[in-house]
mmCIF file of C-alpha atoms in Angstrom:
data_model
loop_
_atom_site.group_PDB
_atom_site.id
_atom_site.type_symbol
_atom_site.label_atom_id
_atom_site.label_comp_id
_atom_site.label_asym_id
_atom_site.label_seq_id
_atom_site.Cartn_x
_atom_site.Cartn_y
_atom_site.Cartn_z
ATOM 1 C CA MET A 1 22.094 56.893 88.754
ATOM 2 C CA ALA A 2 24.872 56.709 86.191
ATOM 3 C CA ASP A 3 27.643 57.242 88.760
ATOM 4 C CA GLN A 4 26.506 54.097 90.605
ATOM 5 C CA LEU A 5 26.909 51.850 87.600
ATOM 6 C CA LYS A 6 29.636 49.214 87.551
ATOM 7 C CA SER A 7 31.279 48.163 84.338
ATOM 8 C CA ARG A 8 33.798 45.512 83.340
ATOM 9 C CA ARG A 9 35.712 45.789 80.083
ATOM 10 C CA VAL A 10 37.836 43.634 77.790
ATOM 11 C CA ILE A 11 41.044 45.321 76.660
ATOM 12 C CA LEU A 12 43.745 44.481 74.143
ATOM 13 C CA LYS A 13 46.931 44.088 76.191
ATOM 14 C CA GLU A 14 49.413 44.358 73.310
ATOM 15 C CA TYR A 15 49.595 44.295 69.543
ATOM 16 C CA VAL A 16 49.545 40.875 67.922
ATOM 17 C CA GLU A 17 51.745 39.190 65.315
ATOM 18 C CA GLY A 18 50.540 35.867 63.943
ATOM 19 C CA TYR A 19 47.608 34.127 65.552
ATOM 20 C CA PRO A 20 46.060 35.968 68.499
ATOM 21 C CA THR A 21 45.382 34.143 71.760
ATOM 22 C CA GLU A 22 43.159 34.843 74.729
ATOM 23 C CA GLU A 23 46.277 36.040 76.551
ATOM 24 C CA HIS A 24 46.437 39.047 74.225
ATOM 25 C CA MET A 25 43.236 40.277 75.897
ATOM 26 C CA GLU A 26 42.224 40.851 79.500
ATOM 27 C CA LEU A 27 38.917 41.237 81.310
ATOM 28 C CA LEU A 28 39.293 44.044 83.826
ATOM 29 C CA PRO A 29 37.203 43.840 87.013
ATOM 30 C CA ALA A 30 34.096 45.939 87.487
ATOM 31 C CA ALA A 31 34.710 49.596 88.273
ATOM 32 C CA ASP A 32 32.456 52.594 88.751
ATOM 33 C CA VAL A 33 31.358 54.162 85.497
ATOM 34 C CA ASP A 34 33.329 57.375 85.488
ATOM 35 C CA GLN A 35 31.033 60.243 86.432
ATOM 36 C CA ALA A 36 32.609 62.586 83.901
ATOM 37 C CA ALA A 37 32.138 60.015 81.155
ATOM 38 C CA ALA A 38 28.518 59.492 82.148
ATOM 39 C CA ALA A 39 28.018 63.257 82.100
ATOM 40 C CA ALA A 40 29.215 63.232 78.501
ATOM 41 C CA ALA A 41 25.750 61.954 77.659
ATOM 42 C CA GLU A 42 24.820 65.638 78.000
ATOM 43 C CA ASP A 43 27.392 66.658 75.388
ATOM 44 C CA GLY A 44 26.285 64.933 72.217
ATOM 45 C CA SER A 45 27.077 61.436 73.461
ATOM 46 C CA VAL A 46 25.008 58.460 74.549
ATOM 47 C CA LEU A 47 25.485 56.168 77.545
ATOM 48 C CA VAL A 48 24.391 52.604 76.722
ATOM 49 C CA LYS A 49 24.153 49.238 78.411
ATOM 50 C CA ASN A 50 25.574 46.609 76.064
ATOM 51 C CA LEU A 51 23.438 43.544 75.444
ATOM 52 C CA TYR A 52 25.052 41.626 72.567
ATOM 53 C CA LEU A 53 28.532 41.888 71.089
ATOM 54 C CA SER A 54 29.507 40.754 67.611
ATOM 55 C CA CYS A 55 32.710 38.810 66.875
ATOM 56 C CA ASP A 56 33.828 39.431 63.291
ATOM 57 C CA PRO A 57 36.907 38.554 61.204
ATOM 58 C CA TYR A 58 37.648 42.208 60.387
ATOM 59 C CA MET A 59 38.590 42.663 64.054
ATOM 60 C CA ARG A 60 41.805 40.645 63.621
ATOM 61 C CA PRO A 61 43.686 43.275 61.547
ATOM 62 C CA LYS A 62 42.685 45.852 64.160
ATOM 63 C CA MET A 63 44.727 43.861 66.704
ATOM 64 C CA SER A 64 47.947 44.432 64.742
ATOM 65 C CA ARG A 65 50.349 47.343 65.079
ATOM 66 C CA PRO A 66 49.542 50.041 62.493
ATOM 67 C CA LEU A 67 52.167 49.943 59.753
ATOM 68 C CA GLY A 68 51.243 53.098 57.908
ATOM 69 C CA GLN A 69 49.190 51.556 55.117
ATOM 70 C CA SER A 70 45.731 52.996 54.605
ATOM 71 C CA SER A 71 42.786 51.199 56.163
ATOM 72 C CA TYR A 72 39.095 51.921 56.427
ATOM 73 C CA THR A 73 39.189 51.276 60.186
ATOM 74 C CA SER A 74 41.733 52.192 62.855
ATOM 75 C CA ALA A 75 43.639 49.731 65.028
ATOM 76 C CA PHE A 76 42.651 48.942 68.595
ATOM 77 C CA VAL A 77 44.586 50.814 71.271
ATOM 78 C CA PRO A 78 46.381 48.588 73.820
ATOM 79 C CA GLY A 79 44.989 49.222 77.288
ATOM 80 C CA SER A 80 41.640 50.419 75.955
ATOM 81 C CA ALA A 81 38.421 48.510 75.508
ATOM 82 C CA ILE A 82 38.057 46.530 72.303
ATOM 83 C CA THR A 83 35.307 47.919 70.083
ATOM 84 C CA GLY A 84 32.978 46.315 67.584
ATOM 85 C CA TYR A 85 29.421 46.012 66.400
ATOM 86 C CA GLY A 86 26.814 45.352 69.049
ATOM 87 C CA VAL A 87 23.286 45.794 70.306
ATOM 88 C CA ALA A 88 22.709 48.022 73.317
ATOM 89 C CA GLN A 89 20.040 49.833 75.331
ATOM 90 C CA VAL A 90 20.186 53.571 75.939
ATOM 91 C CA VAL A 91 20.697 54.636 79.580
ATOM 92 C CA ARG A 92 21.233 58.368 79.072
ATOM 93 C CA SER A 93 21.147 60.466 75.935
ATOM 94 C CA SER A 94 21.379 64.094 74.867
ATOM 95 C CA LEU A 95 20.315 63.228 71.320
ATOM 96 C CA PRO A 96 16.663 64.029 70.521
ATOM 97 C CA ALA A 97 16.302 60.868 68.436
ATOM 98 C CA LEU A 98 17.317 58.540 71.285
ATOM 99 C CA ALA A 99 15.719 58.202 74.713
ATOM 100 C CA PRO A 100 16.461 56.001 77.745
ATOM 101 C CA GLY A 101 15.197 52.487 77.086
ATOM 102 C CA ASP A 102 15.632 52.652 73.314
ATOM 103 C CA LEU A 103 17.356 49.709 71.671
ATOM 104 C CA VAL A 104 20.165 50.531 69.252
ATOM 105 C CA ARG A 105 22.726 48.816 67.035
ATOM 106 C CA GLY A 106 26.105 50.176 66.063
ATOM 107 C CA ILE A 107 29.734 50.388 67.192
ATOM 108 C CA THR A 108 30.192 49.959 70.936
ATOM 109 C CA GLY A 109 32.790 48.809 73.443
ATOM 110 C CA TRP A 110 33.468 45.371 74.848
ATOM 111 C CA GLU A 111 32.257 46.413 78.282
ATOM 112 C CA ASP A 112 29.081 46.407 80.339
ATOM 113 C CA TYR A 113 28.430 50.113 79.725
ATOM 114 C CA SER A 114 29.802 52.363 76.993
ATOM 115 C CA VAL A 115 29.755 56.075 76.293
ATOM 116 C CA ILE A 116 29.247 56.402 72.542
ATOM 117 C CA ARG A 117 30.741 59.683 71.353
ATOM 118 C CA PRO A 118 30.664 61.457 68.002
ATOM 119 C CA PRO A 119 31.248 60.456 65.257
ATOM 120 C CA PHE A 120 30.117 56.971 66.326
ATOM 121 C CA THR A 121 26.804 58.323 67.612
ATOM 122 C CA GLY A 122 26.001 58.959 63.967
ATOM 123 C CA LEU A 123 26.318 55.222 63.313
ATOM 124 C CA LEU A 124 23.818 54.254 66.012
ATOM 125 C CA ALA A 125 20.575 52.995 64.504
ATOM 126 C CA LYS A 126 17.400 52.667 66.513
ATOM 127 C CA ILE A 127 15.755 49.245 66.642
ATOM 128 C CA GLN A 128 11.981 49.220 66.763
ATOM 129 C CA PRO A 129 10.592 47.962 70.091
ATOM 130 C CA ASP A 130 9.271 44.639 68.768
ATOM 131 C CA HIS A 131 12.460 44.173 66.640
ATOM 132 C CA HIS A 132 10.337 42.648 63.870
ATOM 133 C CA GLY A 133 9.517 39.698 66.122
ATOM 134 C CA VAL A 134 12.986 38.173 65.675
ATOM 135 C CA PRO A 135 15.692 37.612 68.303
ATOM 136 C CA LEU A 136 17.386 40.855 69.305
ATOM 137 C CA SER A 137 20.772 39.221 68.691
ATOM 138 C CA TYR A 138 19.918 39.104 64.980
ATOM 139 C CA TYR A 139 20.873 42.782 64.843
ATOM 140 C CA THR A 140 24.512 41.717 65.208
ATOM 141 C CA GLY A 141 24.068 39.405 62.224
ATOM 142 C CA ILE A 142 21.338 38.980 59.656
ATOM 143 C CA LEU A 143 19.808 42.385 60.480
ATOM 144 C CA GLY A 144 23.180 43.996 61.156
ATOM 145 C CA MET A 145 26.514 44.482 59.429
ATOM 146 C CA PRO A 146 26.899 40.872 58.156
ATOM 147 C CA GLY A 147 23.419 40.870 56.624
ATOM 148 C CA LEU A 148 23.911 44.117 54.748
ATOM 149 C CA THR A 149 27.376 42.910 53.692
ATOM 150 C CA ALA A 150 25.888 39.749 52.175
ATOM 151 C CA TYR A 151 23.110 41.667 50.425
ATOM 152 C CA VAL A 152 25.307 44.381 48.940
ATOM 153 C CA GLY A 153 28.093 42.015 47.950
ATOM 154 C CA PHE A 154 25.834 39.524 46.254
ATOM 155 C CA HIS A 155 23.039 41.620 44.764
ATOM 156 C CA HIS A 156 24.790 44.935 44.094
ATOM 157 C CA ILE A 157 28.397 43.917 43.395
ATOM 158 C CA CYS A 158 27.841 40.552 41.684
ATOM 159 C CA SER A 159 24.571 41.360 39.827
ATOM 160 C CA PRO A 160 23.442 37.691 39.776
ATOM 161 C CA LYS A 161 21.034 36.220 37.273
ATOM 162 C CA ALA A 162 18.784 33.180 37.665
ATOM 163 C CA GLY A 163 20.477 30.005 36.508
ATOM 164 C CA GLU A 164 24.011 31.171 37.211
ATOM 165 C CA ALA A 165 26.562 29.124 39.162
ATOM 166 C CA VAL A 166 27.633 30.649 42.489
ATOM 167 C CA PHE A 167 30.450 29.627 44.837
ATOM 168 C CA VAL A 168 30.771 30.872 48.439
ATOM 169 C CA SER A 169 33.841 30.250 50.595
ATOM 170 C CA ALA A 170 33.636 30.245 54.413
ATOM 171 C CA ALA A 171 30.007 29.538 53.657
ATOM 172 C CA SER A 172 28.779 28.648 57.152
ATOM 173 C CA GLY A 173 29.888 31.942 58.701
ATOM 174 C CA ALA A 174 27.888 35.054 59.492
ATOM 175 C CA VAL A 175 27.954 36.340 55.903
ATOM 176 C CA GLY A 176 28.412 33.171 53.862
ATOM 177 C CA GLN A 177 25.309 31.401 55.167
ATOM 178 C CA LEU A 178 23.229 34.360 53.958
ATOM 179 C CA VAL A 179 24.876 34.684 50.547
ATOM 180 C CA GLY A 180 24.057 31.047 49.840
ATOM 181 C CA GLN A 181 20.418 31.527 50.729
ATOM 182 C CA PHE A 182 20.169 34.771 48.745
ATOM 183 C CA ALA A 183 21.630 32.939 45.747
ATOM 184 C CA ARG A 184 19.079 30.155 46.066
ATOM 185 C CA LEU A 185 16.231 32.690 46.285
ATOM 186 C CA THR A 186 17.557 34.332 43.111
ATOM 187 C CA GLY A 187 17.358 31.031 41.240
ATOM 188 C CA CYS A 188 21.088 30.345 41.135
ATOM 189 C CA ARG A 189 22.860 27.057 41.749
ATOM 190 C CA VAL A 190 25.027 27.593 44.822
ATOM 191 C CA VAL A 191 27.910 25.578 46.261
ATOM 192 C CA GLY A 192 29.749 26.381 49.493
ATOM 193 C CA SER A 193 32.950 25.344 51.220
ATOM 194 C CA ALA A 194 33.554 25.017 54.957
ATOM 195 C CA GLY A 195 36.151 23.544 57.310
ATOM 196 C CA SER A 196 34.326 20.579 58.839
ATOM 197 C CA ASP A 197 31.863 17.856 57.883
ATOM 198 C CA GLU A 198 29.425 19.258 60.457
ATOM 199 C CA LYS A 199 29.424 22.620 58.716
ATOM 200 C CA VAL A 200 29.090 21.019 55.281
ATOM 201 C CA GLU A 201 26.002 19.154 56.477
ATOM 202 C CA LEU A 202 24.586 22.422 57.801
ATOM 203 C CA LEU A 203 25.076 24.077 54.422
ATOM 204 C CA ARG A 204 23.198 21.317 52.656
ATOM 205 C CA THR A 205 20.375 20.648 55.095
ATOM 206 C CA LYS A 206 19.795 23.944 56.891
ATOM 207 C CA PHE A 207 20.751 26.647 54.416
ATOM 208 C CA GLY A 208 19.734 24.934 51.185
ATOM 209 C CA PHE A 209 23.048 24.959 49.340
ATOM 210 C CA HIS A 210 22.831 22.655 46.338
ATOM 211 C CA ASP A 211 26.237 21.195 47.188
ATOM 212 C CA ALA A 212 29.048 21.775 49.666
ATOM 213 C CA PHE A 213 32.472 20.381 50.507
ATOM 214 C CA ASN A 214 35.026 20.301 53.316
ATOM 215 C CA TYR A 215 38.082 22.020 51.870
ATOM 216 C CA LYS A 216 40.325 20.296 54.419
ATOM 217 C CA ALA A 217 39.371 16.897 52.962
ATOM 218 C CA GLU A 218 40.429 17.705 49.385
ATOM 219 C CA ASP A 219 44.146 16.809 49.782
ATOM 220 C CA GLY A 220 45.153 20.270 48.663
ATOM 221 C CA ASP A 221 43.473 19.940 45.263
ATOM 222 C CA LEU A 222 40.990 22.788 45.612
ATOM 223 C CA ALA A 223 40.988 23.455 41.870
ATOM 224 C CA GLY A 224 39.938 19.865 41.252
ATOM 225 C CA ALA A 225 37.260 20.029 43.948
ATOM 226 C CA LEU A 226 35.762 23.053 42.237
ATOM 227 C CA ARG A 227 36.078 21.577 38.756
ATOM 228 C CA ARG A 228 34.040 18.540 39.816
ATOM 229 C CA ARG A 229 31.271 20.729 41.203
ATOM 230 C CA PHE A 230 31.383 23.375 38.472
ATOM 231 C CA PRO A 231 32.176 21.486 35.235
ATOM 232 C CA ASP A 232 31.013 24.505 33.213
ATOM 233 C CA GLY A 233 32.710 27.068 35.436
ATOM 234 C CA ILE A 234 31.728 29.618 38.099
ATOM 235 C CA ASP A 235 29.749 32.746 37.253
ATOM 236 C CA VAL A 236 29.860 34.385 40.691
ATOM 237 C CA TYR A 237 32.335 33.934 43.537
ATOM 238 C CA PHE A 238 31.737 35.477 46.954
ATOM 239 C CA GLU A 239 35.236 35.709 48.406
ATOM 240 C CA ASN A 240 35.781 35.379 52.156
ATOM 241 C CA VAL A 241 39.077 33.479 52.308
ATOM 242 C CA GLY A 242 41.763 34.434 49.775
ATOM 243 C CA GLY A 243 45.040 32.516 49.418
ATOM 244 C CA LYS A 244 44.900 29.026 47.916
ATOM 245 C CA MET A 245 41.118 29.134 47.593
ATOM 246 C CA LEU A 246 41.236 32.268 45.442
ATOM 247 C CA GLU A 247 43.946 30.738 43.270
ATOM 248 C CA ALA A 248 41.756 27.684 42.668
ATOM 249 C CA VAL A 249 38.665 29.756 41.965
ATOM 250 C CA LEU A 250 40.412 31.890 39.335
ATOM 251 C CA LEU A 251 41.175 28.746 37.334
ATOM 252 C CA ASN A 252 37.488 27.786 37.430
ATOM 253 C CA MET A 253 35.827 31.120 36.714
ATOM 254 C CA LYS A 254 33.808 31.588 33.557
ATOM 255 C CA THR A 255 34.540 34.341 31.069
ATOM 256 C CA HIS A 256 33.007 37.594 32.355
ATOM 257 C CA GLY A 257 32.583 36.099 35.832
ATOM 258 C CA ARG A 258 32.240 38.365 38.880
ATOM 259 C CA ILE A 259 34.046 38.173 42.206
ATOM 260 C CA ALA A 260 32.964 40.165 45.266
ATOM 261 C CA VAL A 261 35.892 40.377 47.682
ATOM 262 C CA CYS A 262 34.357 40.575 51.147
ATOM 263 C CA GLY A 263 37.249 39.220 53.236
ATOM 264 C CA LEU A 264 40.551 37.340 53.160
ATOM 265 C CA ILE A 265 40.583 35.497 56.458
ATOM 266 C CA SER A 266 43.428 33.178 55.400
ATOM 267 C CA GLN A 267 45.718 36.234 55.335
ATOM 268 C CA TYR A 268 44.806 37.955 58.592
ATOM 269 C CA ASN A 269 47.095 35.968 60.874
ATOM 270 C CA LEU A 270 50.207 36.073 58.693
ATOM 271 C CA THR A 271 53.169 37.845 60.259
ATOM 272 C CA PRO A 272 54.748 40.790 58.392
ATOM 273 C CA GLY A 273 57.635 38.504 57.462
ATOM 274 C CA GLU A 274 55.291 35.864 56.031
ATOM 275 C CA LYS A 275 53.493 38.494 53.981
ATOM 276 C CA GLU A 276 56.731 39.937 52.618
ATOM 277 C CA GLY A 277 58.214 36.517 51.873
ATOM 278 C CA GLY A 278 55.128 35.068 50.234
ATOM 279 C CA ALA A 279 54.806 34.482 46.504
ATOM 280 C CA GLY A 280 51.512 36.338 46.213
ATOM 281 C CA VAL A 281 48.328 35.095 44.578
ATOM 282 C CA ARG A 282 48.873 32.912 41.539
ATOM 283 C CA ASN A 283 46.620 32.646 38.467
ATOM 284 C CA LEU A 284 45.858 36.377 38.386
ATOM 285 C CA GLU A 285 46.321 36.246 34.633
ATOM 286 C CA CYS A 286 42.846 34.686 34.566
ATOM 287 C CA VAL A 287 41.413 38.070 35.516
ATOM 288 C CA VAL A 288 42.642 39.345 32.145
ATOM 289 C CA THR A 289 42.124 36.320 29.918
ATOM 290 C CA LYS A 290 38.636 35.636 31.283
ATOM 291 C CA ARG A 291 37.729 39.329 31.655
ATOM 292 C CA ILE A 292 36.751 38.742 35.271
ATOM 293 C CA ARG A 293 35.378 41.660 37.269
ATOM 294 C CA MET A 294 36.831 41.488 40.791
ATOM 295 C CA GLN A 295 35.764 44.132 43.285
ATOM 296 C CA GLY A 296 36.482 44.687 46.945
ATOM 297 C CA PHE A 297 33.885 46.384 49.109
ATOM 298 C CA ILE A 298 33.114 47.297 52.721
ATOM 299 C CA GLU A 299 29.758 47.609 54.428
ATOM 300 C CA PRO A 300 30.227 51.191 55.749
ATOM 301 C CA ASP A 301 30.151 52.508 52.166
ATOM 302 C CA HIS A 302 26.637 51.126 51.743
ATOM 303 C CA LYS A 303 24.762 52.142 54.912
ATOM 304 C CA HIS A 304 22.215 53.944 52.742
ATOM 305 C CA VAL A 305 21.120 50.573 51.316
ATOM 306 C CA TYR A 306 19.996 49.248 54.719
ATOM 307 C CA PRO A 307 16.298 50.296 54.445
ATOM 308 C CA GLU A 308 16.099 48.517 51.084
ATOM 309 C CA TYR A 309 17.747 45.436 52.554
ATOM 310 C CA GLU A 310 15.623 45.390 55.710
ATOM 311 C CA SER A 311 12.353 45.642 53.793
ATOM 312 C CA TRP A 312 13.499 42.803 51.504
ATOM 313 C CA VAL A 313 14.862 40.369 54.086
ATOM 314 C CA VAL A 314 12.372 40.678 56.978
ATOM 315 C CA PRO A 315 9.508 39.005 55.073
ATOM 316 C CA HIS A 316 11.871 36.201 54.062
ATOM 317 C CA ILE A 317 12.821 35.678 57.732
ATOM 318 C CA ARG A 318 9.222 35.747 58.960
ATOM 319 C CA GLU A 319 8.075 33.267 56.321
ATOM 320 C CA GLY A 320 11.027 30.900 56.844
ATOM 321 C CA ARG A 321 12.640 31.334 53.447
ATOM 322 C CA VAL A 322 15.820 32.635 55.090
ATOM 323 C CA VAL A 323 17.130 31.102 58.311
ATOM 324 C CA TYR A 324 20.024 32.133 60.512
ATOM 325 C CA VAL A 325 22.284 30.131 62.795
ATOM 326 C CA GLU A 326 24.083 31.762 65.705
ATOM 327 C CA ASP A 327 26.827 30.497 67.990
ATOM 328 C CA VAL A 328 26.136 32.354 71.249
ATOM 329 C CA ALA A 329 28.732 32.639 74.011
ATOM 330 C CA GLU A 330 27.399 33.683 77.404
ATOM 331 C CA GLY A 331 28.973 36.485 79.420
ATOM 332 C CA LEU A 332 31.519 39.212 78.758
ATOM 333 C CA GLU A 333 34.202 36.938 80.180
ATOM 334 C CA ALA A 334 33.589 34.568 77.238
ATOM 335 C CA ALA A 335 34.269 37.240 74.603
ATOM 336 C CA PRO A 336 38.046 36.689 74.145
ATOM 337 C CA LYS A 337 37.653 32.943 73.607
ATOM 338 C CA ALA A 338 34.744 33.516 71.222
ATOM 339 C CA LEU A 339 36.752 35.944 69.089
ATOM 340 C CA ILE A 340 39.819 33.701 68.962
ATOM 341 C CA GLY A 341 37.605 30.795 67.925
ATOM 342 C CA LEU A 342 36.756 32.564 64.668
ATOM 343 C CA PHE A 343 40.330 32.193 63.450
ATOM 344 C CA HIS A 344 40.372 28.463 64.211
ATOM 345 C CA GLY A 345 36.951 27.685 62.763
ATOM 346 C CA ARG A 346 35.440 26.720 66.108
ATOM 347 C CA ASN A 347 32.240 28.704 65.631
ATOM 348 C CA VAL A 348 29.220 27.250 63.854
ATOM 349 C CA GLY A 349 27.272 30.168 62.434
ATOM 350 C CA LYS A 350 27.389 33.788 63.509
ATOM 351 C CA GLN A 351 29.522 34.262 66.646
ATOM 352 C CA VAL A 352 27.714 36.398 69.211
ATOM 353 C CA VAL A 353 28.446 37.207 72.855
ATOM 354 C CA SER A 354 25.408 37.733 75.101
ATOM 355 C CA ILE A 355 26.206 39.884 78.132
ATOM 356 C CA ALA A 356 22.865 41.252 79.405
ATOM 357 C CA ALA A 357 19.121 41.204 78.882
ATOM 358 C CA PRO A 358 17.253 44.376 77.945
ATOM 359 C CA GLN A 359 15.221 46.137 80.617
ATOM 360 C CA THR A 360 11.527 46.474 79.897
#
């Protein structure tokens, strides 16, 4: 019965300035799943058992105190469970489309059991029972938000053509590793950057990037590193980093180049004072002189594209043309460390937290 269930949860203890640490979060001990909350599964909500949790860079700004500026996603609430994308199994449901035992992906809590309430129930997507014969955890990554992000950003925003030169920053992460492979499948020449020699080797040997480099080994001359690898310039840049990397890319873009701005992870841990005192991005005049098209985008605006993406990518996965690397942490207690690791480059591939196995 639902009222006999025990659930732990990871909460944000306080808002963060600068780099977050594990101490900003806390794993609360197991407690009975509140009977009233479980009963909410009879009022348009769904009670789920969480199986896999996704750690993503966009979660860092949600750890900061809201400052009034508009955002597409609200901040975490101190004392409440952290939320994010995940894979779960339905325990109770009042929704006709979902039954106990169904596997779903969507926004859930960092806890053993979650009550998903409207409007987030509308974001739950059912996973077919055989999940296309791929690991269930893939629905936090290649078949989840990061996969659709890579597809939309590269194919829809950048409109690539065979033979073009593509650069991907943070290329070994959940999104970047896919953009590089999608570029290769399109017939582009693709180069990626990463923060360690291990990751650079992965880009070259596992993901099929034509070239890759460790940005930390370039003595600060990122513009020169790009110029050596793109002597004729960059047609398409998939932006995950911002800051100095964006400044260097702008100098190396071709006329009429395209930039899809997916993320700016170099900026997420700056304090308000650092942001206010900074000089801003240099070389923006290149956007005008080179007639560069630079567009930001977020995955929630493109949910309707998922069926198109799924039908395109699943055959590539099954036939080995697209591969995916995950960095899996075991247990809910490992979630804070896994999330913090993203901002220090400790993860290799998509960071996932495995907390339970599905019931058959």
